[in-house]
Short mmCIF file of C-alpha atoms in Angstrom, two decimals:
data_model
loop_
_atom_site.label_atom_id
_atom_site.label_comp_id
_atom_site.label_asym_id
_atom_site.label_seq_id
_atom_site.Cartn_x
_atom_site.Cartn_y
_atom_site.Cartn_z
CA MET R 1 121.48 137.66 156.42
CA THR R 2 121.76 136.05 153.38
CA THR R 3 124.19 136.82 150.46
CA PRO R 4 122.49 138.45 147.06
CA GLY R 5 122.10 137.23 143.87
CA GLN R 6 123.68 138.46 140.95
CA THR R 7 122.98 138.29 137.43
CA VAL R 8 124.50 135.49 135.33
CA GLY R 9 125.68 138.21 132.93
CA PRO R 10 126.49 137.61 128.88
CA PHE R 11 129.59 135.34 129.41
CA PHE R 12 127.93 132.52 131.25
CA HIS R 13 128.96 130.00 128.42
CA TYR R 14 131.99 128.74 128.78
CA ALA R 15 131.87 127.21 132.91
CA LEU R 16 128.20 126.36 133.51
CA PRO R 17 126.44 125.11 130.36
CA TYR R 18 128.17 121.30 130.24
CA GLU R 19 128.34 118.20 127.14
CA GLY R 20 125.05 116.44 127.62
CA GLY R 21 123.34 118.42 130.12
CA GLY R 22 120.42 119.23 129.00
CA ASP R 23 120.19 115.58 128.16
CA LEU R 24 118.64 113.56 131.50
CA VAL R 25 118.34 110.36 129.52
CA PRO R 26 119.75 109.59 126.39
CA PRO R 27 117.90 111.33 123.59
CA GLY R 28 115.28 107.76 121.68
CA ARG R 29 115.48 105.92 125.05
CA ALA R 30 111.99 104.41 125.61
CA GLY R 31 110.34 106.29 127.98
CA ALA R 32 112.54 109.71 127.04
CA ILE R 33 110.34 112.53 126.22
CA ARG R 34 111.63 116.33 124.75
CA LEU R 35 111.07 119.34 127.35
CA HIS R 36 111.58 122.47 124.96
CA GLY R 37 110.64 125.52 124.51
CA HIS R 38 111.77 129.09 124.07
CA VAL R 39 112.22 132.06 126.92
CA TYR R 40 110.65 135.03 126.00
CA ASP R 41 111.06 139.02 126.89
CA GLY R 42 108.26 141.81 127.77
CA ALA R 43 108.03 142.75 124.17
CA GLY R 44 107.89 139.12 122.94
CA ASP R 45 111.34 138.93 121.74
CA PRO R 46 113.41 135.60 122.42
CA VAL R 47 115.53 136.16 124.97
CA PRO R 48 119.43 134.26 123.72
CA ASP R 49 121.24 134.26 126.40
CA ALA R 50 118.85 132.27 129.05
CA LEU R 51 119.70 129.33 131.05
CA LEU R 52 117.67 127.06 132.26
CA GLU R 53 117.89 124.21 134.99
CA LEU R 54 115.28 120.86 135.78
CA TRP R 55 115.45 119.18 138.55
CA GLN R 56 112.94 116.07 139.63
CA ALA R 57 111.87 113.04 140.78
CA ASP R 58 112.13 109.88 138.59
CA PRO R 59 109.01 108.08 137.20
CA GLY R 60 108.48 106.42 140.05
CA GLY R 61 108.10 109.24 141.87
CA GLN R 62 111.99 109.08 143.95
CA VAL R 63 113.64 111.86 144.78
CA PRO R 64 117.97 111.08 142.73
CA GLN R 65 120.26 111.79 145.78
CA VAL R 66 123.03 110.60 143.41
CA GLY R 67 126.26 112.31 141.68
CA GLY R 68 126.85 111.81 137.90
CA SER R 69 125.10 115.06 136.29
CA LEU R 70 127.55 116.70 134.84
CA ARG R 71 129.61 113.78 133.67
CA ARG R 72 126.22 111.67 132.74
CA ASP R 73 126.69 107.66 132.55
CA GLY R 74 123.96 106.97 130.13
CA TRP R 75 122.34 105.47 132.76
CA THR R 76 121.92 106.84 135.94
CA PHE R 77 119.27 108.88 136.64
CA THR R 78 120.33 112.05 138.63
CA GLY R 79 117.07 114.28 138.16
CA PHE R 80 119.62 117.50 137.28
CA GLY R 81 119.59 119.17 133.48
CA ARG R 82 120.95 121.96 132.22
CA ALA R 83 120.18 124.03 129.05
CA GLU R 84 121.20 127.30 127.68
CA THR R 85 118.96 128.96 124.86
CA ASP R 86 120.15 129.25 121.68
CA ALA R 87 120.35 132.38 119.00
CA ALA R 88 116.84 131.59 118.94
CA GLY R 89 115.74 131.74 122.48
CA HIS R 90 115.57 127.89 122.24
CA TYR R 91 116.03 125.11 125.21
CA SER R 92 115.68 121.55 124.73
CA PHE R 93 115.94 118.87 127.51
CA THR R 94 115.28 115.57 127.15
CA THR R 95 114.09 113.51 130.19
CA LEU R 96 111.58 111.44 132.31
CA MET R 97 108.11 111.54 133.29
CA PRO R 98 108.76 112.71 136.88
CA GLY R 99 106.11 110.42 138.78
CA GLY R 100 104.82 110.32 142.87
CA THR R 101 102.71 112.91 144.20
CA SER R 102 103.56 115.80 142.99
CA PRO R 103 104.77 115.24 139.70
CA PHE R 104 105.97 118.14 138.19
CA PHE R 105 109.12 119.37 136.58
CA ALA R 106 111.35 122.19 139.13
CA VAL R 107 112.86 125.37 137.35
CA THR R 108 115.47 128.04 137.55
CA VAL R 109 116.27 130.81 135.12
CA PHE R 110 118.92 132.93 134.56
CA ALA R 111 119.55 135.65 131.96
CA ARG R 112 121.13 138.05 131.42
CA GLY R 113 119.77 141.12 132.89
CA LEU R 114 117.79 139.01 135.34
CA THR R 115 119.75 140.44 137.98
CA HIS R 116 118.59 136.76 140.71
CA ARG R 117 116.93 133.64 139.34
CA LEU R 118 113.19 132.83 139.32
CA PHE R 119 112.07 129.59 140.12
CA THR R 120 108.79 128.25 138.23
CA ARG R 121 107.56 124.46 137.61
CA ILE R 122 106.67 122.91 134.94
CA TYR R 123 103.21 121.00 135.01
CA PRO R 124 102.22 118.25 132.44
CA PRO R 125 99.16 118.73 130.47
CA SER R 126 97.20 115.74 133.01
CA ALA R 127 97.68 118.12 135.77
CA ARG R 128 94.46 118.89 137.32
CA SER R 129 93.77 121.97 139.74
CA GLU R 130 90.82 120.71 141.72
CA ALA R 131 93.69 117.55 142.12
CA ASP R 132 96.39 120.00 143.24
CA PRO R 133 96.20 122.80 145.31
CA PHE R 134 98.75 125.05 144.65
CA LEU R 135 97.67 124.87 140.83
CA ALA R 136 94.21 125.43 142.58
CA GLY R 137 94.85 128.66 143.89
CA LEU R 138 96.55 130.54 141.18
CA GLU R 139 93.94 132.08 139.25
CA PRO R 140 92.95 130.59 135.73
CA GLU R 141 94.21 132.42 133.42
CA ARG R 142 97.98 132.78 135.25
CA ARG R 143 97.62 128.89 136.39
CA ASP R 144 97.78 127.47 132.44
CA THR R 145 101.72 129.44 132.45
CA LEU R 146 102.51 126.94 134.70
CA VAL R 147 101.21 123.74 132.06
CA ALA R 148 102.72 122.57 129.41
CA THR R 149 100.95 121.00 125.78
CA PRO R 150 102.31 118.74 124.51
CA ASP R 151 104.30 117.50 120.86
CA GLU R 152 105.18 115.00 118.63
CA HIS R 153 108.04 114.08 121.22
CA GLY R 154 106.77 115.24 124.67
CA LEU R 155 106.45 118.67 125.90
CA VAL R 156 106.42 122.07 125.21
CA PHE R 157 106.63 125.07 127.59
CA ASP R 158 107.22 128.74 126.97
CA VAL R 159 108.62 130.70 129.41
CA HIS R 160 107.73 134.77 129.45
CA LEU R 161 109.46 136.94 131.69
CA GLN R 162 107.20 139.50 131.24
CA GLY R 163 104.43 141.01 129.28
CA ASP R 164 100.53 139.05 129.22
CA ASN R 165 101.83 136.09 129.36
CA GLU R 166 103.72 136.05 132.05
CA THR R 167 105.05 132.88 133.45
CA VAL R 168 103.89 132.65 137.17
CA PHE R 169 107.31 132.10 139.20
CA LEU R 170 107.30 131.55 143.00
CA THR R 171 108.60 132.89 146.31
CA PHE R 172 109.10 130.42 149.02
CA PRO R 173 108.70 130.73 152.77
CA GLY R 174 111.66 132.80 153.81
CA HIS R 175 112.63 134.24 150.95
CA ARG R 176 113.14 137.86 150.79
CA MET J 1 123.80 154.73 124.85
CA SER J 2 123.19 158.10 125.45
CA GLU J 3 123.12 158.31 128.98
CA THR J 4 126.02 159.68 131.22
CA GLN J 5 127.25 157.87 134.04
CA ALA J 6 126.51 160.96 136.13
CA GLU J 7 122.89 159.70 135.11
CA ILE J 8 122.91 156.56 135.78
CA THR J 9 124.46 157.12 139.05
CA ALA J 10 121.70 159.62 139.79
CA GLU J 11 119.12 156.95 139.26
CA ILE J 12 121.15 154.64 141.41
CA GLN J 13 120.89 157.08 144.67
CA SER J 14 117.25 157.96 143.52
CA ILE J 15 116.15 154.08 143.96
CA GLU J 16 118.25 153.39 146.84
CA ALA J 17 116.73 156.36 149.15
CA ALA J 18 113.19 155.19 147.66
CA ASP J 19 114.60 151.54 149.57
CA ALA J 20 115.97 152.75 152.89
CA GLY J 21 114.92 151.12 156.15
CA LYS J 22 113.12 148.19 153.86
CA GLY J 23 116.12 145.91 154.60
CA LEU J 24 115.74 143.65 150.80
CA GLU J 25 118.41 141.29 151.18
CA GLN J 26 118.25 140.42 147.33
CA PRO J 27 118.64 142.73 144.90
CA ARG J 28 115.51 144.99 142.61
CA ARG J 29 113.98 142.76 139.75
CA ASP J 30 112.68 145.95 138.24
CA TYR J 31 115.89 148.21 138.57
CA PRO J 32 116.17 150.53 135.01
CA PRO J 33 119.37 151.64 135.68
CA TYR J 34 120.99 148.10 134.30
CA ARG J 35 119.20 148.54 131.06
CA SER J 36 119.33 144.70 130.30
CA SER J 37 116.84 143.82 132.68
CA LEU J 38 113.92 146.34 131.54
CA LEU J 39 112.15 143.64 129.57
CA ARG J 40 112.89 141.10 131.35
CA HIS J 41 112.25 141.10 135.09
CA PRO J 42 108.18 140.21 136.29
CA THR J 43 106.07 142.80 136.43
CA LYS J 44 103.69 140.34 138.19
CA SER J 45 104.02 139.62 142.33
CA LEU J 46 106.00 136.27 142.79
CA VAL J 47 103.63 133.67 144.07
CA HIS J 48 104.02 132.30 147.90
CA ALA J 49 104.46 128.55 147.13
CA ASP J 50 105.02 125.74 149.58
CA PRO J 51 107.93 123.61 148.38
CA GLU J 52 106.68 120.02 147.59
CA SER J 53 108.83 117.40 147.76
CA ILE J 54 110.78 117.25 144.67
CA GLU J 55 111.89 120.70 146.13
CA LEU J 56 112.85 119.97 149.55
CA TRP J 57 116.47 118.56 147.83
CA ALA J 58 118.90 119.91 145.93
CA PRO J 59 120.49 117.49 142.70
CA CYS J 60 124.10 116.15 144.32
CA PHE J 61 127.20 116.29 143.04
CA GLY J 62 130.40 113.69 143.81
CA HIS J 63 134.16 113.47 142.69
CA GLN J 64 132.58 111.92 139.22
CA ASP J 65 131.50 114.74 138.44
CA VAL J 66 134.15 117.18 139.27
CA GLY J 67 138.42 116.73 139.64
CA ALA J 68 140.38 118.36 141.66
CA ALA J 69 142.45 119.90 139.54
CA GLU J 70 139.40 122.03 138.28
CA ALA J 71 139.16 124.05 141.77
CA ASP J 72 143.07 125.75 140.48
CA LEU J 73 142.05 127.94 137.71
CA THR J 74 146.16 128.78 137.19
CA ILE J 75 146.99 125.11 136.02
CA GLN J 76 144.82 124.30 132.89
CA HIS J 77 146.92 125.25 130.44
CA SER J 78 150.41 125.11 129.74
CA GLY J 79 152.27 128.07 130.95
CA GLU J 80 151.41 130.21 133.54
CA PRO J 81 148.24 132.96 133.32
CA LEU J 82 149.21 136.14 133.96
CA GLY J 83 148.25 138.47 136.55
CA GLU J 84 148.23 138.73 140.58
CA ARG J 85 148.09 134.61 141.61
CA MET J 86 145.16 134.42 144.33
CA VAL J 87 142.83 131.97 146.49
CA VAL J 88 139.50 132.39 147.10
CA ALA J 89 138.38 130.09 149.74
CA GLY J 90 135.52 130.73 152.53
CA ARG J 91 132.47 128.63 153.98
CA ILE J 92 128.88 128.07 152.18
CA THR J 93 126.19 127.73 154.82
CA ASP J 94 122.32 128.44 155.13
CA GLY J 95 119.93 130.65 156.45
CA GLY J 96 119.56 127.50 159.29
CA GLY J 97 123.31 128.20 159.83
CA ARG J 98 124.32 124.63 158.63
CA PRO J 99 127.37 123.83 156.51
CA VAL J 100 125.83 123.10 152.46
CA ALA J 101 128.66 119.85 152.76
CA HIS J 102 129.71 118.27 149.40
CA GLN J 103 128.09 120.37 147.31
CA LEU J 104 129.57 121.82 143.98
CA VAL J 105 130.67 124.91 143.13
CA GLU J 106 130.73 126.96 140.08
CA ILE J 107 133.18 129.93 139.13
CA TRP J 108 133.86 132.29 135.91
CA GLN J 109 135.69 134.98 135.15
CA ALA J 110 137.54 137.34 133.21
CA ASN J 111 141.53 137.29 132.76
CA ALA J 112 143.65 139.75 134.73
CA GLY J 113 143.43 141.57 131.56
CA GLY J 114 139.70 142.41 132.50
CA ARG J 115 138.82 140.47 129.28
CA TYR J 116 136.21 136.99 128.74
CA ILE J 117 137.47 134.15 127.00
CA HIS J 118 133.78 134.28 125.23
CA LYS J 119 132.97 135.51 121.47
CA ARG J 120 131.00 138.05 122.92
CA ASP J 121 133.11 139.82 125.02
CA GLN J 122 134.33 142.67 122.84
CA HIS J 123 136.51 144.13 125.21
CA PRO J 124 140.23 145.50 123.05
CA ALA J 125 142.33 143.74 125.87
CA PRO J 126 144.79 140.46 125.10
CA LEU J 127 143.21 137.11 125.96
CA ASP J 128 145.58 134.77 127.79
CA PRO J 129 146.16 131.19 126.13
CA ASN J 130 147.04 130.34 130.27
CA PHE J 131 143.65 131.46 131.11
CA THR J 132 140.16 130.16 130.78
CA GLY J 133 138.41 131.65 133.84
CA ALA J 134 136.61 128.57 135.02
CA GLY J 135 136.67 126.20 137.68
CA ARG J 136 134.48 123.48 140.06
CA CYS J 137 135.20 122.14 143.39
CA LEU J 138 132.88 120.44 145.58
CA THR J 139 132.91 121.62 149.34
CA ASP J 140 134.64 119.66 152.14
CA ALA J 141 132.14 118.10 154.94
CA ASP J 142 131.90 121.76 157.39
CA GLY J 143 131.00 123.96 153.58
CA ARG J 144 134.44 125.11 152.80
CA TYR J 145 135.25 125.79 149.20
CA ARG J 146 139.41 126.47 148.15
CA PHE J 147 140.05 127.88 144.34
CA GLN J 148 142.62 128.74 143.31
CA THR J 149 143.21 131.82 140.70
CA ILE J 150 143.77 134.93 139.16
CA LYS J 151 143.19 138.21 139.97
CA PRO J 152 140.23 139.39 137.73
CA GLY J 153 140.28 143.16 136.27
CA PRO J 154 137.92 145.44 135.97
CA TYR J 155 135.94 145.84 132.16
CA PRO J 156 134.02 148.60 130.31
CA TRP J 157 130.51 147.01 129.28
CA ARG J 158 127.70 149.10 127.06
CA ASN J 159 124.98 149.87 129.39
CA HIS J 160 125.36 153.46 129.68
CA LEU J 161 128.37 155.98 128.48
CA ASN J 162 132.16 155.15 129.56
CA ALA J 163 130.29 152.27 131.90
CA TRP J 164 132.53 149.76 134.16
CA ARG J 165 131.96 146.52 135.83
CA PRO J 166 134.00 146.13 139.16
CA ALA J 167 135.93 143.42 139.17
CA HIS J 168 134.28 140.20 140.00
CA ILE J 169 134.60 136.41 140.37
CA HIS J 170 130.94 135.11 139.24
CA PHE J 171 129.62 132.13 141.66
CA SER J 172 127.39 129.39 141.56
CA LEU J 173 126.11 127.43 144.10
CA PHE J 174 123.75 124.64 145.27
CA GLY J 175 121.87 124.01 148.32
CA ARG J 176 120.58 121.03 150.72
CA GLU J 177 117.54 121.99 148.90
CA PHE J 178 116.39 123.89 145.91
CA THR J 179 114.92 126.32 146.78
CA GLN J 180 118.87 127.46 148.22
CA ARG J 181 119.60 127.98 144.63
CA LEU J 182 121.62 130.71 143.90
CA VAL J 183 124.27 132.46 141.18
CA THR J 184 126.20 135.41 142.18
CA GLN J 185 129.34 137.69 142.24
CA MET J 186 132.25 138.15 144.85
CA TYR J 187 133.36 141.35 144.68
CA PHE J 188 136.64 142.43 146.22
CA PRO J 189 136.99 145.27 148.99
CA GLY J 190 137.42 149.16 148.04
CA ASP J 191 136.74 148.95 144.85
CA PRO J 192 136.05 152.60 143.51
CA LEU J 193 133.70 151.40 140.18
CA PHE J 194 130.88 150.08 143.13
CA PRO J 195 128.71 153.41 143.73
CA LEU J 196 129.03 153.62 139.62
CA ASP J 197 127.99 149.82 139.17
CA PRO J 198 124.31 149.11 137.72
CA ILE J 199 124.62 145.75 138.44
CA PHE J 200 126.08 146.38 141.94
CA GLN J 201 123.72 149.28 143.17
CA SER J 202 120.63 146.74 141.58
CA VAL J 203 121.42 145.47 145.48
CA THR J 204 119.72 148.82 146.90
CA ASP J 205 120.26 147.18 150.67
CA PRO J 206 124.27 148.79 151.37
CA ALA J 207 124.53 146.46 154.43
CA SER J 208 123.43 143.56 152.29
CA ARG J 209 126.10 144.61 149.21
CA GLU J 210 128.48 144.47 151.46
CA LEU J 211 128.31 140.26 151.84
CA MET J 212 129.40 140.31 147.84
CA ILE J 213 132.74 141.78 149.07
CA ALA J 214 135.05 139.75 150.21
CA THR J 215 138.14 140.41 152.85
CA TYR J 216 141.49 140.18 152.00
CA ASP J 217 142.94 137.31 154.45
CA HIS J 218 146.59 137.65 154.77
CA ASP J 219 146.40 133.77 157.02
CA LEU J 220 145.72 132.88 153.03
CA THR J 221 148.11 134.16 151.47
CA THR J 222 151.02 131.93 150.97
CA PRO J 223 154.54 133.42 151.28
CA GLU J 224 156.04 133.93 147.71
CA TYR J 225 152.91 132.32 145.80
CA ALA J 226 149.38 133.62 146.24
CA THR J 227 147.54 136.40 147.75
CA GLY J 228 144.10 135.38 149.96
CA TYR J 229 140.80 136.57 149.78
CA ARG J 230 137.69 135.16 151.81
CA TRP J 231 134.16 135.13 151.45
CA ASP J 232 131.45 133.18 153.06
CA ILE J 233 128.25 132.74 151.96
CA VAL J 234 125.29 132.76 153.27
CA LEU J 235 122.42 131.20 151.06
CA THR J 236 118.46 130.90 152.49
CA GLY J 237 116.48 128.69 154.61
CA SER J 238 115.91 125.36 154.79
CA HIS J 239 112.13 123.93 154.97
CA ARG J 240 113.05 120.08 155.62
CA THR J 241 113.07 119.32 158.83
CA PRO J 242 115.55 117.14 160.81
CA MET J 243 113.11 113.54 160.56
CA GLU J 244 113.24 114.41 156.84
CA ASP J 245 116.79 114.54 156.28
CA VAL J 246 118.23 110.61 157.03
#
C-alpha cells in the first residue's frame, strides 16, 4: 500500500518556494521564455495559495539528471522549477522550450484545499493532435486546456481546478 | 463557519461508511467536510496517461542543493527551541520496493505551541525565536532519511467551529520518477483529534490512514536528549524498466 497524500495546506510558503525557484534559466538569456498564467477555482476566482512545479527536457530533448535546482549556478539547466501563486493567483517561470519526441512541460499542482497533488502537461501552441496519440485521444474541447497560448515573451497557461474549463489532470498506471 | 464539530463529524462518518471496502489508498479530492476543497477539486475524471520520457524520470538534487545542517531544525538559531526535542527517521521506497536513493526530502511544521512562522497564521500562540520549522535532507543510498526537530503542537483552524488539527509534520517527497511525487503529512500515534479532523479523514480508508502515523521507536530515542519516531514512506510504483535504469 502506498502512503496517502495530504494537502500542502496554507503555510508552505516559508518552506517550499525558494529564491530563483521559478527561473530555470536567468530571464533575458538567449532562448529564454516566460511561461506564466493563473490558477483558478471552480467559481473562477484566482487561487492565491497554489504551488506549481515544472519538470521538462532541455531544448535538445535530453532529460536533465543534474543537481542544482535549489541553488542555481546560472548556467546548469536542471529541468526543474517551482513557483507559488501570488495574491492574484498568478505564477511565472522563466525557462527554455523542451525538445525531443514529447516536447511538453510536466506539471504538478498543489494548493490549500486540494487534498492530493494533481498532474498535468503543458503543450506548446505548435502541438498537433494528429502527431500526438495522447492529445488525439482527448475530446477536442478538453484538449485545448493542455495547450499554451503565445504571448509577447513566451507562453500563457492557466490552470482551472474545477469548472467549465477544467484542466485535464492525469492519472498514471498504478495510481489509485 | 457555523457548523459544529458534531455536524462535521457526522459528514466524515457518512462518507467513510459509503467508501467502506473500496480500498481507496489516496484521499478523496472531493471531500466536503474539508470546506476549502469544495471549489478546488476536479469534477471531471482524471485522464489515464502512459508516462512519456520526461515523466519516467525525477529531478535530481545533490549536495550543492542541501547542506547537512538543514536536517537539524533545532540548530538554526542561536538558542535552543522550546518543546520536546525529537528525531524522525525512516526509509522511502517506491511501490516496487526499490529504495528512493539520494533524493530530496523537505519538511515544515508548527512549533511546540502550534504556531507557524507564517504571516497568515493568526493563532495567538507564541512564536519561538529559536525555531523556524523548515528542514531538508537527501536520502542515503538505501533511501533512509533523518531529521531532528521539535514535536509540533496541535492548532486551531477555521474549517468549522472549534476545529483543531492533530499535530503533524508536512513532508514533501520526490521519487525515482516524476509520477511518484508526493506531499503529505506525518502524524503522531494516539492523537485524540484524529476522528475530528477532515484533512486526516479525507483518506477514508482506515488502513490507509494508519500509514500516515509514525511509530514511537525507543531505539531512535537518544539517552538524555531526544525522543524518536519512525516513519517509513511508500511512493507509487515504477514505470521505468531496468533497461532504462542506467
